[in-house]
PDB file of C-alpha atoms in Angstrom:
ATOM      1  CA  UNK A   1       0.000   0.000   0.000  1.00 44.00           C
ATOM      2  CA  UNK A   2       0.765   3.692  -0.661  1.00 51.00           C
ATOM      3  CA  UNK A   3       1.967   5.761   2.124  1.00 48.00           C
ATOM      4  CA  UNK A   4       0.102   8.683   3.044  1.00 44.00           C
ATOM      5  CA  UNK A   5       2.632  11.689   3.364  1.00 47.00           C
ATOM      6  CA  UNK A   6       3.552  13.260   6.513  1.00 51.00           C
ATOM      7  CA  UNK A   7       3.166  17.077   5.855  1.00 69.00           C
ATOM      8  CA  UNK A   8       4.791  17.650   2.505  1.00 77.00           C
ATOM      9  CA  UNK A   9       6.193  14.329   0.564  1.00 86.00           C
ATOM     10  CA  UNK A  10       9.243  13.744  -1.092  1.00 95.00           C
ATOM     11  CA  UNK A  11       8.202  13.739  -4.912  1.00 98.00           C
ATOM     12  CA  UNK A  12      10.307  11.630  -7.425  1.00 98.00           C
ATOM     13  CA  UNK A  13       9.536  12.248 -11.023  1.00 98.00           C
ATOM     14  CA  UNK A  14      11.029  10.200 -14.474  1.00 98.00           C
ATOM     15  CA  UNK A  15      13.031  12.496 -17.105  1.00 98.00           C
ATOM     16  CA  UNK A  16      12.495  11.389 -20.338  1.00 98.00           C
ATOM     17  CA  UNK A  17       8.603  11.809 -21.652  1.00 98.00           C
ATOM     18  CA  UNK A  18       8.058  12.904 -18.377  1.00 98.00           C
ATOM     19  CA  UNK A  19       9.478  16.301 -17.757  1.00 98.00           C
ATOM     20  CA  UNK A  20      11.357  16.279 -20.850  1.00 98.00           C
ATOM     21  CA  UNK A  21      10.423  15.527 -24.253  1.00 98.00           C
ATOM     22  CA  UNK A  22      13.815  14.110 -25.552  1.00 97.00           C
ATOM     23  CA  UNK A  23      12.653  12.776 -28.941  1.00 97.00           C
ATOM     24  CA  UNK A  24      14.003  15.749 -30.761  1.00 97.00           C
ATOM     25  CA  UNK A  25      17.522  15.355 -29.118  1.00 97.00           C
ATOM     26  CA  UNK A  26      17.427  11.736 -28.785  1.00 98.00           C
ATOM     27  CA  UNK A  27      16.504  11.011 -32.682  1.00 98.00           C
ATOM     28  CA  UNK A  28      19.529  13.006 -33.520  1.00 98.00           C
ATOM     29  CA  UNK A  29      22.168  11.201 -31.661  1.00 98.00           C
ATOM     30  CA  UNK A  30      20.527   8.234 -33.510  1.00 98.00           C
ATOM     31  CA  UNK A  31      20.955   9.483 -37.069  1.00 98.00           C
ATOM     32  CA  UNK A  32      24.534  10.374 -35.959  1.00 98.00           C
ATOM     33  CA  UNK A  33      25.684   7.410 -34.645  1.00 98.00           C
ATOM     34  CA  UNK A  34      23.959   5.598 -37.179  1.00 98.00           C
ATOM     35  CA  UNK A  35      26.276   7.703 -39.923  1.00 98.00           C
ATOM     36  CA  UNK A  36      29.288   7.579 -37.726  1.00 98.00           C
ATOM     37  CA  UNK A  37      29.253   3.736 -37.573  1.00 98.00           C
ATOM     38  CA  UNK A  38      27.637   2.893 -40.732  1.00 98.00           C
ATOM     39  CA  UNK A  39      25.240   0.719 -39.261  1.00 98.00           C
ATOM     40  CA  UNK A  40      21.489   1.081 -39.883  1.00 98.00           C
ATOM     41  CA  UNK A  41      19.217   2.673 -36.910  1.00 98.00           C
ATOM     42  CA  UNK A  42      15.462   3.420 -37.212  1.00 98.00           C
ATOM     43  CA  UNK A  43      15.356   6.885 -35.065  1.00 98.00           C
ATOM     44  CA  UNK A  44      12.108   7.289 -35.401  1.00 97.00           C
ATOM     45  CA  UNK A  45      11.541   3.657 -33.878  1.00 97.00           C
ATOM     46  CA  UNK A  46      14.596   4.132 -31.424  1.00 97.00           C
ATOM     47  CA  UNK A  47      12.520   7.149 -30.075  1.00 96.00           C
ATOM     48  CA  UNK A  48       8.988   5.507 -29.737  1.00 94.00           C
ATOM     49  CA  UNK A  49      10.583   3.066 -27.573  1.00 93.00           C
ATOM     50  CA  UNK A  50      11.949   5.351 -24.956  1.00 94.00           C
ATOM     51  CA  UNK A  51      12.304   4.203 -21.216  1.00 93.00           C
ATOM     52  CA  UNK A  52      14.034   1.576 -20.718  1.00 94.00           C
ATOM     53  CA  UNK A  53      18.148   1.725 -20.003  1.00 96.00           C
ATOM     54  CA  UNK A  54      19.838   3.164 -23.355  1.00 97.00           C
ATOM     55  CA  UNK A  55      21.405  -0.554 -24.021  1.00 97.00           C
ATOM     56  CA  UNK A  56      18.174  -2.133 -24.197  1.00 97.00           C
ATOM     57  CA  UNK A  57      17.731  -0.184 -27.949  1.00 97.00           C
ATOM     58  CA  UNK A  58      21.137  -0.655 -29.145  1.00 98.00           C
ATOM     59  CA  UNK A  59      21.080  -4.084 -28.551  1.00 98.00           C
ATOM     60  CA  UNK A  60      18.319  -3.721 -31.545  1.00 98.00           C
ATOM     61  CA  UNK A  61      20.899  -2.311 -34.066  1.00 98.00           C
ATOM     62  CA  UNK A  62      24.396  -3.497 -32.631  1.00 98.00           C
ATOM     63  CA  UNK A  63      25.763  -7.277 -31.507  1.00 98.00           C
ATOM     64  CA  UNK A  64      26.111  -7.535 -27.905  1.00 98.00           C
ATOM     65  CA  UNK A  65      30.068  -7.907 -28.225  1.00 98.00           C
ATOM     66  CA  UNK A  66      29.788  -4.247 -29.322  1.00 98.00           C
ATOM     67  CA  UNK A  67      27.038  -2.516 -27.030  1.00 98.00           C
ATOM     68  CA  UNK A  68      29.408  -1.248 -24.441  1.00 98.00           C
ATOM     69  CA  UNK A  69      31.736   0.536 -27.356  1.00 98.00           C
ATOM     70  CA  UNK A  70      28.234   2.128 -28.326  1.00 98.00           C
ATOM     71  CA  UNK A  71      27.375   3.329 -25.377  1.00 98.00           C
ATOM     72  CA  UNK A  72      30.319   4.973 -25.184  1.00 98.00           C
ATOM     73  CA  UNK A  73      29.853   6.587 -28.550  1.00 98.00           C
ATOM     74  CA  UNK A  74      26.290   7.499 -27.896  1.00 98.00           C
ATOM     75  CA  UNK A  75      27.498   9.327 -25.017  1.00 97.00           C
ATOM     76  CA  UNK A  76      30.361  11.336 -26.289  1.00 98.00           C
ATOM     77  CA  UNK A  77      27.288  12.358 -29.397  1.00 98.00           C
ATOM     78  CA  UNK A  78      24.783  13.202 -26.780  1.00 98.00           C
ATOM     79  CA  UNK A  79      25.883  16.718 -25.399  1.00 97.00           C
ATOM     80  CA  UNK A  80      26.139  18.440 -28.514  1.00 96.00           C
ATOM     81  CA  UNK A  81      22.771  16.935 -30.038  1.00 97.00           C
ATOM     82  CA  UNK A  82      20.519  16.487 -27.985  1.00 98.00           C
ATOM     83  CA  UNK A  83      20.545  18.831 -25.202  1.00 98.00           C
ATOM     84  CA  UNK A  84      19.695  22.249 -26.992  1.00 97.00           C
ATOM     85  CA  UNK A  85      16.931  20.295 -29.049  1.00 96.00           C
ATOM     86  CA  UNK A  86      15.105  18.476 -26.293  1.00 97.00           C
ATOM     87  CA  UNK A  87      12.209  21.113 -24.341  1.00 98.00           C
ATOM     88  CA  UNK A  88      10.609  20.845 -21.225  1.00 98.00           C
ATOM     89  CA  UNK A  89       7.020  19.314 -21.694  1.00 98.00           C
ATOM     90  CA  UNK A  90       4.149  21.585 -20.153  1.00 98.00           C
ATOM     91  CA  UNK A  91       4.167  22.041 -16.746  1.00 98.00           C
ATOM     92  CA  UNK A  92       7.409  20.280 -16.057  1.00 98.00           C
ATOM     93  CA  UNK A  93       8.955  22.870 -14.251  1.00 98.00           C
ATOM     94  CA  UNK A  94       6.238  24.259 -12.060  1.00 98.00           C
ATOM     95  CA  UNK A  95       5.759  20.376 -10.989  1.00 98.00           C
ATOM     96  CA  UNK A  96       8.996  20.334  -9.613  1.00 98.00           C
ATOM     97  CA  UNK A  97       9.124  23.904  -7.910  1.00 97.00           C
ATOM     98  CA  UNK A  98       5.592  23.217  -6.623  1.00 97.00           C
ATOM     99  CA  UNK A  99       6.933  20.411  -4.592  1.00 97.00           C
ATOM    100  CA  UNK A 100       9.811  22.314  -3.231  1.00 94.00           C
ATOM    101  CA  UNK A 101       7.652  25.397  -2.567  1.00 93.00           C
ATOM    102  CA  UNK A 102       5.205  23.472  -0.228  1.00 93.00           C
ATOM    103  CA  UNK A 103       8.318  22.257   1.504  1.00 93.00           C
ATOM    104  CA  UNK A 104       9.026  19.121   0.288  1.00 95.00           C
ATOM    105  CA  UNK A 105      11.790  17.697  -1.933  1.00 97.00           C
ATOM    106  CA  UNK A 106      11.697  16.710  -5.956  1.00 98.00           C
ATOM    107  CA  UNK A 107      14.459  13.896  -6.919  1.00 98.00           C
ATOM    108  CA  UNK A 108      14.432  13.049 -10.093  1.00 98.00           C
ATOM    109  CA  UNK A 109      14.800   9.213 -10.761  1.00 98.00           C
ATOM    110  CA  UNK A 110      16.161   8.264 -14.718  1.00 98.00           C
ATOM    111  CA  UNK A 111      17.460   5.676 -16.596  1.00 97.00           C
ATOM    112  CA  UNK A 112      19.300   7.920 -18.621  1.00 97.00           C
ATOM    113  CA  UNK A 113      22.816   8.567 -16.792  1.00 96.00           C
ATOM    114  CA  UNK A 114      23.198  11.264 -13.991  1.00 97.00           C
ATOM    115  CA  UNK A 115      25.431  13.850 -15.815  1.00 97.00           C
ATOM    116  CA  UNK A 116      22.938  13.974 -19.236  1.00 97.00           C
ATOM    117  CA  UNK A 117      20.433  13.985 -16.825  1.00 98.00           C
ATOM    118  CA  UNK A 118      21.242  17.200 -15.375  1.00 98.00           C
ATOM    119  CA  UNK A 119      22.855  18.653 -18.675  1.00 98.00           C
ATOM    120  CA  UNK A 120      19.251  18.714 -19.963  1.00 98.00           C
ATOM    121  CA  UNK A 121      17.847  19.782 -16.570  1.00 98.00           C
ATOM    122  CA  UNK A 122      19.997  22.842 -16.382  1.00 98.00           C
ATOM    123  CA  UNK A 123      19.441  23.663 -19.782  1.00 98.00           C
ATOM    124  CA  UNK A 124      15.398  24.252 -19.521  1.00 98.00           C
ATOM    125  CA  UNK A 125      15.789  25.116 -15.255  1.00 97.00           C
ATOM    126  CA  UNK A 126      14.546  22.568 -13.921  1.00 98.00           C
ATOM    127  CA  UNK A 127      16.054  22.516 -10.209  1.00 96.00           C
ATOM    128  CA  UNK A 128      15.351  19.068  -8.298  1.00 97.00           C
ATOM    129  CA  UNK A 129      17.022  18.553  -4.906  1.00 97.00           C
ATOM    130  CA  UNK A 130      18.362  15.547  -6.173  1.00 97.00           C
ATOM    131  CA  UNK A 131      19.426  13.744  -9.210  1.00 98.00           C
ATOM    132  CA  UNK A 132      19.922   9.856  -9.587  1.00 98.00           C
ATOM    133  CA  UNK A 133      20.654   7.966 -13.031  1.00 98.00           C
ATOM    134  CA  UNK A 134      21.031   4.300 -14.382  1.00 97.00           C
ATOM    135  CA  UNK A 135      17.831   2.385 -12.627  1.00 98.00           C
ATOM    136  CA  UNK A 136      15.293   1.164 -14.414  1.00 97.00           C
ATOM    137  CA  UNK A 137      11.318  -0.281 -13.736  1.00 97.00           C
ATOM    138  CA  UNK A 138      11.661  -1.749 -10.140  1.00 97.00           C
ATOM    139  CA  UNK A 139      15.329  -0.827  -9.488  1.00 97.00           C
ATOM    140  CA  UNK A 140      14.030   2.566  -9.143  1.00 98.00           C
ATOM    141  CA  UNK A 141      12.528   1.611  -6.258  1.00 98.00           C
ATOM    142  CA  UNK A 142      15.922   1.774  -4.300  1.00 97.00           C
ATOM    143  CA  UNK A 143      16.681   5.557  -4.771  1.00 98.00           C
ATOM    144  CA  UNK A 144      12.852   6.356  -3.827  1.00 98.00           C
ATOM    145  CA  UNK A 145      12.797   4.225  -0.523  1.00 97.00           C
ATOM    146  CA  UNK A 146      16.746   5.998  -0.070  1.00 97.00           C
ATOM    147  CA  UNK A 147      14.927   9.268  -0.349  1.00 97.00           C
ATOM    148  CA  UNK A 148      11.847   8.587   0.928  1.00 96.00           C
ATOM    149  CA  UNK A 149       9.978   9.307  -2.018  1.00 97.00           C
ATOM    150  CA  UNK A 150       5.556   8.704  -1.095  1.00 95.00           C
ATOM    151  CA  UNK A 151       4.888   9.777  -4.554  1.00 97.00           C
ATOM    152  CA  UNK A 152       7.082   8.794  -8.280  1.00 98.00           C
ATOM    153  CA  UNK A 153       5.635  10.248 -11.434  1.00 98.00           C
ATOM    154  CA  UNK A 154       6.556   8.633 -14.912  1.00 98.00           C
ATOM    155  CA  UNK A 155       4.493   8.192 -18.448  1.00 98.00           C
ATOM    156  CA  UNK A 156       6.147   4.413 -18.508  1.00 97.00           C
ATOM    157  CA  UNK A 157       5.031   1.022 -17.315  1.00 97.00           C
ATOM    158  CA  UNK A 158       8.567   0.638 -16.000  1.00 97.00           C
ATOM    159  CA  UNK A 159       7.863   4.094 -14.068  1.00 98.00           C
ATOM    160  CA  UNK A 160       4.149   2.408 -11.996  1.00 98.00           C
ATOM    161  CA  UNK A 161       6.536  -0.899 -11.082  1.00 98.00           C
ATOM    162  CA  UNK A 162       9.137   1.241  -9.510  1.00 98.00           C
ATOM    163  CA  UNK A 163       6.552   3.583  -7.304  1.00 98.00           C
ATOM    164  CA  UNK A 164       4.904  -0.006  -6.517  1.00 97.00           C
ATOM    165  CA  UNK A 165       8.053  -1.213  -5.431  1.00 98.00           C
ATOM    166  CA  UNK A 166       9.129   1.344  -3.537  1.00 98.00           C
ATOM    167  CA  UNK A 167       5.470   1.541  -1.963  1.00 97.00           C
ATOM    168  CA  UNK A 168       5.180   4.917  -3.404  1.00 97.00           C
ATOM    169  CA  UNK A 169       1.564   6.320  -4.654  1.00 97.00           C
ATOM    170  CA  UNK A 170       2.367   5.946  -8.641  1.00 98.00           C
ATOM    171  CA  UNK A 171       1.350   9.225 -10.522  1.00 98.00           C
ATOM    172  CA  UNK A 172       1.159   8.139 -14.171  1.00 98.00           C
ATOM    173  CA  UNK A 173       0.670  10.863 -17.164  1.00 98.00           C
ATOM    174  CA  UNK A 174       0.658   9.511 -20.324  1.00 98.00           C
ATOM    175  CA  UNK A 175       3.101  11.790 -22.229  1.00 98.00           C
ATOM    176  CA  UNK A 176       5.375   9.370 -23.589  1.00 96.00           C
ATOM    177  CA  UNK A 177       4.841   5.836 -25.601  1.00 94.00           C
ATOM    178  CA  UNK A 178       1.897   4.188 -23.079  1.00 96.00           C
ATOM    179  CA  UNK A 179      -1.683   5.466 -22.777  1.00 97.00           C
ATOM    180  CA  UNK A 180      -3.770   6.383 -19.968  1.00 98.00           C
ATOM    181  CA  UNK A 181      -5.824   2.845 -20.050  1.00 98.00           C
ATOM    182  CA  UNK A 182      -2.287   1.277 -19.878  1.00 98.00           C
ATOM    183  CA  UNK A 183      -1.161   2.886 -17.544  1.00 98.00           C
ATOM    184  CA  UNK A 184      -4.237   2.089 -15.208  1.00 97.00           C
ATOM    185  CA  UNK A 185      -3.911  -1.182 -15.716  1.00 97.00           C
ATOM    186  CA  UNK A 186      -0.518  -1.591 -14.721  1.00 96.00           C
ATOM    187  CA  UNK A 187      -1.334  -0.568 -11.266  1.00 97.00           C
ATOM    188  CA  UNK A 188      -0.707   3.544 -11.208  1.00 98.00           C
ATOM    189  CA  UNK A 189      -2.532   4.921  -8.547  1.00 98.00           C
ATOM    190  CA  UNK A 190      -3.347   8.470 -10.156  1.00 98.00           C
ATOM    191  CA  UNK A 191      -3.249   9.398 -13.590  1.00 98.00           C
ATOM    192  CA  UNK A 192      -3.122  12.957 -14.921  1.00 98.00           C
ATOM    193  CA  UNK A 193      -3.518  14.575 -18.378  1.00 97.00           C
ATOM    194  CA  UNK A 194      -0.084  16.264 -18.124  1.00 98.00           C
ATOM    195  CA  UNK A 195       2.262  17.565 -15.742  1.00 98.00           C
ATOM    196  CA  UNK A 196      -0.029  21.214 -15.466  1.00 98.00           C
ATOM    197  CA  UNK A 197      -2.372  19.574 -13.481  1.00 98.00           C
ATOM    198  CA  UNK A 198       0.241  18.032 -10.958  1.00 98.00           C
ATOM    199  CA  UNK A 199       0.597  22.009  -8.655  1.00 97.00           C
ATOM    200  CA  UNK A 200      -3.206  21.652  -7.499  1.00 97.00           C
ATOM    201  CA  UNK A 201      -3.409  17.829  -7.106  1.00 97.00           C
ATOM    202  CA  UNK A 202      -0.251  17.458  -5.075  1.00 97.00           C
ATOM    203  CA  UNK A 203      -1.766  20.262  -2.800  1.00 94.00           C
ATOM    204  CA  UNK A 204      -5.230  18.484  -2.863  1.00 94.00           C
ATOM    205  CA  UNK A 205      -3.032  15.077  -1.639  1.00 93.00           C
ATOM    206  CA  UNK A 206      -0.727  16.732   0.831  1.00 92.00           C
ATOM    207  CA  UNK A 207      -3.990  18.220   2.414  1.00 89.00           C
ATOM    208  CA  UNK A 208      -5.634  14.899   2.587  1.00 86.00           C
ATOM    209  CA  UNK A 209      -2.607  13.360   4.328  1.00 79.00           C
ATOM    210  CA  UNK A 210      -2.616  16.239   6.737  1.00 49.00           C
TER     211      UNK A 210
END
């Protein structure tokens, strides 16, 4: 079961399709690497697929004797392609200041790798309390109980099994590749339109729990 918060709840939220639409950025790495190594990607599949842990997709394109070389690559293309490209969705960062302005803390909880993470976060000012990269689905659930997140917000199935495993209340919005009725089903808790409702329901919950 959910916890309830005590006054104002730590609040982890997802990154990609969640507070950031990284499509643009993340299509272009693609298309790059794809040209650097002359090995075909589809980008536009690549980016319909986004969630789980970057090696997950290259193992669609690359032999797994040469995923960690791509990683690397990817990586070393990513700064310079898809950081300027990639904007905030709506509401994004008034979500995260509207935790931190009833007193509580946003961590933001990725698969994508901590220092990309916050590259694209300090692009668009976006200013969590914390940042933590490289866990995926239920593995999440280790930086939210470390936290002591009571609420995780994601647009991915892999986002409602980490708030269930951590026992956090799963806020779903369905921004990225999975619907609303998907979402539901998998077991989110709460599911908004977009991130611009998230200010008043957060203050609806934390007065609930008061």
């Amino acid at each position: 079961m959910a916890r309830m918060p005590t006054n104002v709840p730590t609040v982890g939220f997802d990154l990609d399709m969640t507070l950031i639409d990284t499509r643009p950025g993340i299509h272009a790495v693609y298309q790059e690497l794809s040209a650097a190594t002359g090995t075909f990607i589809d980008a536009d599949q690549a980016v319909g697929r986004l969630g789980p842990p970057l090696e997950w997709e290259l193992r669609h394109w690359f032999p797994e004797e040469l995923i960690a070389e791509m990683v690397v690559k990817y990586r070393e293309i990513y700064p310079r392609r898809a950081i300027l490209s990639s904007p905030a969705l709506p509401g994004a960062a008034d979500a995260v200041r509207a935790v931190r302005e009833l007193g509580g803390r946003a961590v933001v909880v990725t698969a994508k790798n901590a220092p990309q993470a916050r590259l694209h976060l300090d692009h668009l000012g976006i200013v969590p309390d914390e940042v933590v990269g490289g866990l995926w689905a239920e593995g999440k659930a280790t930086a939210l109980r470390e936290h002591g997140a009571a609420v995780y917000v994601g647009d991915h199935l892999g986002d409602v099994l980490g708030a269930r495993a951590a026992g956090a209340l799963s806020v779903a919005v369905p921004t990225g590749p999975i619907g609303a009725d998907e979402l539901r089903e998998a077991g989110a808790d709460v599911i908004l339109g977009d991130l611009t409702s998230f200010p008043a329901w957060l203050k609806g919950y934390v007065a609930e729990g008061a």
